[in-house]
Amino acid sequence: MAHDVHRDRRMETRTSYLGFSLPHPFIAGASPFGHRLDTVKKLEDAGCAAIVLHSLFEEQITAAAAGHIHHRNILEAESAEVVAQFPDATEYPMSPDDYVEHVYRVKRAVSIPVVGSLNGASAEAWLKFARVIEEAGADALELNLYGLVTSFSASSAAVEGQIASLVRELKALLRIPVAVKLSPYFTAFASLARQLDAAGADGLVLFNRFYQPDIDIKTMELSPLVDLATSTELRLRLRWLAVLYGRVRPSLVVTGGVVTPDDGIKAILAGADAVQLVSGLLRHGPAHVQQMLAGLERWMAWHKFETLDDVRGRVSHAHHSDAEMAERAGYIRTLQSWGR
Ligand SMILES: Cc1cc2nc3c(=O)[nH]c(=O)nc-3n(C[C@H](O)[C@H](O)[C@H](O)COP(=O)(O)O)c2cc1C
């Protein structure tokens, strides 16, 4: 209901993401809100412009379909140590089949675009499951390529080539748009973005948060933590949005560190087409999306901006002929400003 009201009233915040025309840029990123129909409905009722469901993992799909996780048979004794590190099938919120059913139900329950999410790292048979998610009615797919390359022999060019071919393969399977959620830890991220553009990616989701485990010095074991994001994480995203804006075809969406209305405005100024919220919604509840939108509208009115297109990318490298030089100059200036 609230959703329809601001759709009519706030046309100036309209944006396009993955080819969908959205009344405003704030969408719900992948999170536990996606687990249940009622919480997904709450996101729509609160006014989220689209929703990304939680991920279905490569490991879940291969374990259910072929009885293996990363080529290790889950029933064999010699695989037990590796397999035991992964959650048991019952620990995931839903099985692959249930996920498909869930997508189908969610699509019938809400009218905003619904983005399914696959989370994996290899271009193997599991990817075909994307077709099933598409057939269940997902409007788009987000592919979360979460992987830490610890190999001492894989070159960065080879790793990037694998990522691009995975995206190419997925695009060949699907008709719906594909957004790729990536980590920022690449030597030449702009070149990777170009490769993904050439591979057909429709959106780039910047960036995955790495859940870096801490060390518990009492037990001398790793202590994995899911801590919610703060605005300081946004800076890295702002930098890369600013570099990519206007230089690649895929839509740019930010995830990570957009917590306050000011954060949302900064992301759009840097070049974001859409803004994903997770920590903000988990902390303050789905209605937080209204604070984000009201803040953006107030700011646009203050600056007399009529459309979001007038705002997007205003603080990006699109206006610099040499982004590398601008970054280097900014770095030196920042160091020199200490103590002034
Ligand atoms: C509890 C929790 C669960 C999440 N589950 C997923 C998931 O299933 N798939 C995914 O791609 N990202 C997942 N994420 C990451 C978020 O989508 C998002 O990228 C990250 O939290 C950064 O955004 P934020 O600063 O708005 O929180 C999860 C994050 C949290 C906190």
Coordinates of C-alpha atoms and ligand atoms in Angstrom, one line a residue:
M1 CA 0.0 0.0 0.0
A2 CA 2.7 2.5 1.1
H3 CA 4.6 1.3 -1.9
D4 CA 1.9 2.5 -4.4
V5 CA 1.6 5.8 -2.7
H6 CA 5.2 6.8 -3.1
R7 CA 5.3 5.3 -6.6
D8 CA 2.9 8.0 -7.7
R9 CA 4.4 10.8 -5.6
R10 CA 8.1 10.3 -6.1
M11 CA 8.6 9.8 -9.8
E12 CA 11.8 11.8 -9.7
T13 CA 13.6 9.1 -7.9
R14 CA 12.9 6.5 -10.6
T15 CA 15.9 4.4 -11.7
S16 CA 16.6 1.5 -13.9
Y17 CA 18.3 -1.6 -12.6
L18 CA 18.9 -4.8 -14.8
G19 CA 16.3 -3.4 -17.2
F20 CA 13.6 -3.0 -14.5
S21 CA 12.2 0.4 -14.0
L22 CA 12.1 1.0 -10.2
P23 CA 10.3 3.8 -8.4
H24 CA 13.5 4.5 -6.4
P25 CA 16.9 2.9 -6.0
F26 CA 16.6 1.1 -2.6
I27 CA 16.3 -2.6 -2.8
A28 CA 16.7 -5.4 -0.3
G29 CA 19.9 -7.3 -0.7
A30 CA 20.3 -11.0 0.0
S31 CA 19.6 -11.8 3.6
P32 CA 17.6 -13.9 6.0
F33 CA 14.6 -11.6 5.1
G34 CA 14.3 -13.8 2.0
H35 CA 13.8 -17.0 4.0
R36 CA 10.1 -16.6 4.6
L37 CA 7.1 -15.4 2.6
D38 CA 5.9 -13.1 5.4
T39 CA 9.2 -11.3 5.8
V40 CA 9.5 -10.9 2.0
K41 CA 6.0 -9.4 2.0
K42 CA 7.1 -7.0 4.8
L43 CA 9.9 -5.8 2.6
E44 CA 7.5 -5.0 -0.2
D45 CA 5.0 -3.4 2.2
A46 CA 7.8 -1.2 3.6
G47 CA 8.5 0.0 0.1
C48 CA 11.6 -1.9 -1.1
A49 CA 11.8 -1.4 -4.9
A50 CA 13.0 -5.0 -5.5
I51 CA 14.2 -7.9 -3.4
V52 CA 17.2 -10.3 -3.7
L53 CA 16.5 -13.6 -2.0
H54 CA 19.0 -15.3 0.2
S55 CA 21.5 -17.6 -1.7
L56 CA 21.3 -21.2 -2.7
F57 CA 24.9 -22.5 -2.5
E58 CA 26.8 -24.6 -5.0
E59 CA 27.6 -27.0 -2.2
Q60 CA 23.9 -27.6 -1.4
I61 CA 23.1 -28.3 -5.1
T62 CA 26.0 -30.7 -5.7
A63 CA 25.4 -32.5 -2.4
A64 CA 21.7 -33.0 -3.1
A65 CA 22.0 -33.8 -6.8
A66 CA 25.3 -35.8 -7.0
G67 CA 26.3 -36.6 -3.4
H68 CA 29.5 -34.6 -3.6
I69 CA 30.9 -31.3 -2.4
H70 CA 33.8 -30.0 -4.4
H71 CA 34.3 -33.5 -6.0
R72 CA 34.5 -35.2 -2.6
N73 CA 31.9 -37.9 -2.0
I74 CA 30.0 -36.9 1.1
L75 CA 29.6 -40.5 2.2
E76 CA 33.3 -41.6 1.8
A77 CA 35.4 -41.7 4.9
E78 CA 38.4 -40.0 3.3
S79 CA 36.2 -37.0 2.5
A80 CA 34.8 -36.8 6.0
E81 CA 37.1 -34.1 7.3
V82 CA 36.5 -31.7 4.4
V83 CA 32.8 -32.4 4.2
A84 CA 32.3 -31.9 8.0
Q85 CA 33.5 -28.3 7.6
F86 CA 30.3 -27.5 5.6
P87 CA 26.9 -27.2 7.1
D88 CA 24.8 -30.4 7.0
A89 CA 21.8 -30.3 4.5
T90 CA 19.4 -29.7 7.4
E91 CA 21.3 -26.6 8.6
Y92 CA 20.4 -24.5 5.5
P93 CA 17.1 -22.6 5.5
M94 CA 15.8 -24.7 2.6
S95 CA 16.8 -27.5 0.2
P96 CA 17.4 -26.7 -3.5
D97 CA 13.9 -28.1 -4.4
D98 CA 12.4 -26.0 -1.6
Y99 CA 14.2 -22.9 -2.9
V100 CA 12.6 -23.3 -6.3
E101 CA 9.2 -23.7 -4.7
H102 CA 9.9 -20.7 -2.5
V103 CA 10.8 -18.6 -5.6
Y104 CA 7.5 -19.6 -7.2
R105 CA 5.5 -18.7 -4.1
V106 CA 7.3 -15.4 -3.5
K107 CA 6.6 -14.4 -7.1
R108 CA 2.9 -15.0 -6.6
A109 CA 3.0 -13.1 -3.3
V110 CA 4.7 -9.8 -4.3
S111 CA 4.6 -7.5 -7.3
I112 CA 8.2 -6.1 -7.0
P113 CA 11.0 -7.7 -9.0
V114 CA 12.3 -10.8 -7.3
V115 CA 16.0 -11.7 -7.8
G116 CA 17.1 -15.3 -7.1
S117 CA 20.6 -15.8 -5.8
L118 CA 23.2 -18.5 -6.5
N119 CA 26.4 -18.6 -4.5
G120 CA 29.3 -20.6 -5.8
A121 CA 32.6 -20.5 -7.6
S122 CA 32.9 -23.2 -10.3
A123 CA 31.6 -23.4 -13.8
E124 CA 30.2 -26.9 -13.5
A125 CA 27.0 -28.8 -13.8
W126 CA 25.4 -27.1 -10.7
L127 CA 25.1 -23.9 -12.7
K128 CA 22.2 -25.5 -14.7
F129 CA 20.1 -25.2 -11.6
A130 CA 19.9 -21.5 -12.5
R131 CA 17.5 -22.6 -15.3
V132 CA 15.2 -24.1 -12.7
I133 CA 15.2 -20.9 -10.7
E134 CA 14.4 -19.0 -13.9
E135 CA 11.5 -21.4 -14.7
A136 CA 10.1 -20.9 -11.2
G137 CA 9.6 -17.2 -12.1
A138 CA 12.7 -15.3 -10.8
D139 CA 12.9 -12.0 -12.6
A140 CA 16.7 -12.0 -12.5
L141 CA 19.6 -13.9 -11.0
E142 CA 22.4 -12.7 -8.8
L143 CA 25.5 -14.8 -8.9
N144 CA 27.6 -14.4 -5.8
L145 CA 31.1 -15.5 -6.7
Y146 CA 32.5 -15.8 -3.2
G147 CA 35.8 -17.6 -3.3
L148 CA 39.2 -17.0 -1.8
V149 CA 41.9 -18.1 -4.2
T150 CA 44.6 -19.6 -2.0
S151 CA 46.4 -21.5 -4.8
F152 CA 50.1 -20.6 -5.2
S153 CA 50.0 -21.4 -8.9
A154 CA 46.8 -19.8 -10.2
S155 CA 47.6 -16.5 -11.9
S156 CA 45.3 -13.5 -11.6
A157 CA 44.6 -13.6 -15.3
A158 CA 43.6 -17.3 -15.1
V159 CA 41.3 -16.6 -12.2
E160 CA 39.7 -13.7 -13.9
G161 CA 39.3 -15.7 -17.1
Q162 CA 37.5 -18.4 -15.2
I163 CA 35.1 -15.9 -13.7
A164 CA 34.3 -14.4 -17.1
S165 CA 33.7 -17.9 -18.6
L166 CA 31.4 -18.8 -15.7
V167 CA 29.4 -15.7 -16.4
R168 CA 29.4 -16.4 -20.1
E169 CA 28.1 -20.0 -19.5
L170 CA 25.3 -18.7 -17.2
K171 CA 24.2 -16.1 -19.7
A172 CA 24.0 -18.8 -22.4
L173 CA 21.7 -20.8 -20.1
L174 CA 19.3 -18.0 -19.1
R175 CA 17.0 -15.5 -20.6
I176 CA 16.6 -13.4 -17.4
P177 CA 19.2 -10.8 -16.5
V178 CA 22.3 -11.8 -14.5
A179 CA 24.0 -9.6 -11.9
V180 CA 27.4 -10.7 -10.6
K181 CA 28.3 -10.1 -7.0
L182 CA 32.1 -9.8 -6.6
S183 CA 34.8 -9.2 -4.1
P184 CA 37.0 -6.0 -4.5
Y185 CA 40.3 -7.9 -4.2
F186 CA 41.5 -8.0 -7.7
T187 CA 44.7 -6.3 -8.9
A188 CA 43.0 -4.7 -11.9
F189 CA 39.3 -4.6 -11.0
A190 CA 38.3 -2.3 -13.9
S191 CA 39.7 -4.8 -16.4
L192 CA 37.7 -7.6 -14.8
A193 CA 34.6 -5.4 -15.0
R194 CA 35.2 -5.0 -18.7
Q195 CA 35.6 -8.8 -19.1
L196 CA 32.3 -9.4 -17.3
D197 CA 30.7 -6.8 -19.5
A198 CA 32.0 -8.6 -22.6
A199 CA 30.8 -11.9 -21.1
G200 CA 27.2 -10.5 -21.0
A201 CA 26.8 -9.6 -17.3
D202 CA 23.8 -7.3 -16.9
G203 CA 24.7 -6.0 -13.5
L204 CA 27.7 -5.7 -11.2
V205 CA 27.1 -5.9 -7.4
L206 CA 29.8 -4.1 -5.6
F207 CA 31.0 -5.7 -3.2
N208 CA 30.8 -8.9 -1.3
R209 CA 31.8 -8.4 2.4
F210 CA 34.4 -10.9 3.4
Y211 CA 33.5 -12.5 6.6
Q212 CA 37.0 -12.5 8.0
P213 CA 37.2 -14.8 11.0
D214 CA 39.0 -13.6 14.1
I215 CA 41.2 -15.7 16.4
D216 CA 40.1 -16.5 19.9
I217 CA 43.3 -16.5 21.9
K218 CA 41.7 -18.4 24.8
T219 CA 40.7 -21.4 22.7
M220 CA 43.3 -20.7 19.9
E221 CA 40.6 -21.4 17.4
L222 CA 39.0 -19.3 14.7
S223 CA 35.9 -17.5 15.7
P224 CA 33.7 -16.7 12.7
L225 CA 31.6 -13.6 13.2
V226 CA 28.7 -12.1 11.2
D227 CA 28.9 -8.5 12.3
L228 CA 26.6 -6.0 10.6
A229 CA 28.2 -3.4 8.4
T230 CA 28.9 0.2 9.2
S231 CA 29.2 3.2 6.9
T232 CA 33.0 3.0 6.8
E233 CA 32.8 0.0 4.5
L234 CA 31.1 2.2 1.9
R235 CA 34.3 4.1 0.9
L236 CA 35.8 1.2 -1.1
R237 CA 32.5 0.8 -2.9
L238 CA 32.3 4.5 -3.7
R239 CA 35.8 4.4 -5.2
W240 CA 35.0 1.6 -7.6
L241 CA 31.5 2.9 -8.5
A242 CA 33.2 6.2 -9.4
V243 CA 35.8 4.4 -11.6
L244 CA 33.3 2.2 -13.4
Y245 CA 30.5 4.7 -13.8
G246 CA 29.9 5.4 -17.5
R247 CA 32.6 3.1 -18.6
V248 CA 30.9 -0.3 -18.5
R249 CA 27.5 -1.4 -19.8
P250 CA 26.2 -3.5 -16.8
S251 CA 24.0 -1.7 -14.2
L252 CA 26.0 -0.9 -11.1
V253 CA 24.5 -1.7 -7.7
V254 CA 26.2 -1.1 -4.4
T255 CA 26.1 -3.5 -1.4
G256 CA 28.0 -3.0 1.8
G257 CA 28.0 -0.1 4.1
V258 CA 24.9 1.7 3.0
V259 CA 23.4 2.3 6.4
T260 CA 22.3 5.9 6.6
P261 CA 20.4 8.1 4.1
D262 CA 23.7 10.0 3.5
D263 CA 25.3 6.7 2.5
G264 CA 22.6 6.1 -0.1
I265 CA 23.1 9.6 -1.6
K266 CA 26.9 9.1 -1.8
A267 CA 26.5 5.8 -3.6
I268 CA 24.3 7.4 -6.3
L269 CA 26.6 10.4 -6.6
A270 CA 29.5 7.9 -7.2
G271 CA 27.5 6.2 -9.9
A272 CA 25.1 3.5 -8.5
D273 CA 22.0 2.7 -10.4
A274 CA 20.5 0.9 -7.4
V275 CA 21.4 0.5 -3.7
Q276 CA 21.1 -2.7 -1.8
L277 CA 20.3 -2.6 1.9
V278 CA 20.9 -5.5 4.4
S279 CA 22.5 -4.4 7.7
G280 CA 20.3 -1.3 7.8
L281 CA 17.2 -3.4 7.4
L282 CA 18.3 -6.0 9.9
R283 CA 19.2 -3.3 12.5
H284 CA 16.2 -1.0 12.1
G285 CA 13.6 -3.1 10.4
P286 CA 12.2 -3.0 6.8
A287 CA 10.7 0.5 7.4
H288 CA 14.2 1.9 7.3
V289 CA 13.9 1.9 3.5
Q290 CA 11.4 4.9 4.0
Q291 CA 14.1 6.8 5.9
M292 CA 16.6 6.2 3.1
L293 CA 14.1 7.4 0.5
A294 CA 12.9 10.4 2.5
G295 CA 16.6 11.4 3.1
L296 CA 17.3 11.2 -0.7
E297 CA 14.2 13.2 -1.6
R298 CA 14.9 15.9 1.0
W299 CA 18.5 16.2 -0.3
M300 CA 17.4 16.3 -4.0
A301 CA 14.8 19.0 -3.2
W302 CA 17.5 21.0 -1.3
H303 CA 19.8 20.9 -4.3
K304 CA 16.9 21.3 -6.7
F305 CA 17.6 18.1 -8.6
E306 CA 14.5 16.9 -10.5
T307 CA 15.6 13.4 -11.5
L308 CA 18.0 10.8 -10.2
D309 CA 19.8 10.9 -13.6
D310 CA 20.9 14.4 -12.7
V311 CA 22.5 13.1 -9.5
R312 CA 24.0 9.8 -10.6
G313 CA 27.7 9.8 -11.3
R314 CA 28.2 13.5 -10.4
V315 CA 31.1 12.6 -8.2
S316 CA 32.7 10.0 -10.4
H317 CA 35.7 9.7 -12.6
A318 CA 33.6 10.2 -15.7
H319 CA 34.8 13.8 -15.6
H320 CA 38.5 12.9 -15.3
S321 CA 40.4 12.1 -18.4
D322 CA 42.9 10.1 -16.3
A323 CA 41.4 8.3 -13.3
E324 CA 44.7 6.8 -12.2
M325 CA 46.3 10.2 -12.0
A326 CA 43.3 11.6 -10.1
E327 CA 43.5 8.7 -7.6
R328 CA 47.2 9.2 -7.1
A329 CA 46.8 13.0 -6.7
G330 CA 44.0 12.5 -4.2
Y331 CA 46.2 10.1 -2.2
I332 CA 49.1 12.5 -2.0
R333 CA 46.8 15.4 -1.1
T334 CA 45.2 13.3 1.7
L335 CA 48.6 12.5 3.3
Q336 CA 49.7 16.2 3.0
S337 CA 46.5 17.4 4.7
W338 CA 47.5 15.7 8.0
G339 CA 47.9 18.3 10.8
R340 CA 46.8 21.3 8.8
Ligands
LIG1 C1 22.9 -12.4 8.2 C2 23.3 -12.2 6.7 C3 23.0 -13.1 5.7 C4 23.4 -12.9 4.4 N1 23.1 -13.8 3.5 C5 23.5 -13.6 2.2 C6 23.2 -14.6 1.2 O1 22.5 -15.5 1.4 N2 23.7 -14.3 -0.1 C7 24.5 -13.2 -0.4 O2 24.9 -13.1 -1.5 N3 24.8 -12.3 0.6 C8 24.3 -12.5 1.8 N4 24.6 -11.6 2.8 C9 25.4 -10.4 2.4 C10 24.5 -9.2 2.1 O3 23.7 -9.5 1.0 C11 25.3 -7.9 1.8 O4 26.1 -8.0 0.7 C12 26.2 -7.5 3.0 O5 25.5 -7.7 4.3 C13 26.7 -6.1 2.9 O6 25.6 -5.2 2.8 P1 25.1 -4.3 4.1 O7 26.2 -3.5 4.5 O8 23.9 -3.6 3.7 O9 24.8 -5.3 5.2 C14 24.2 -11.7 4.1 C15 24.5 -10.8 5.1 C16 24.0 -11.0 6.4 C17 24.3 -10.0 7.4

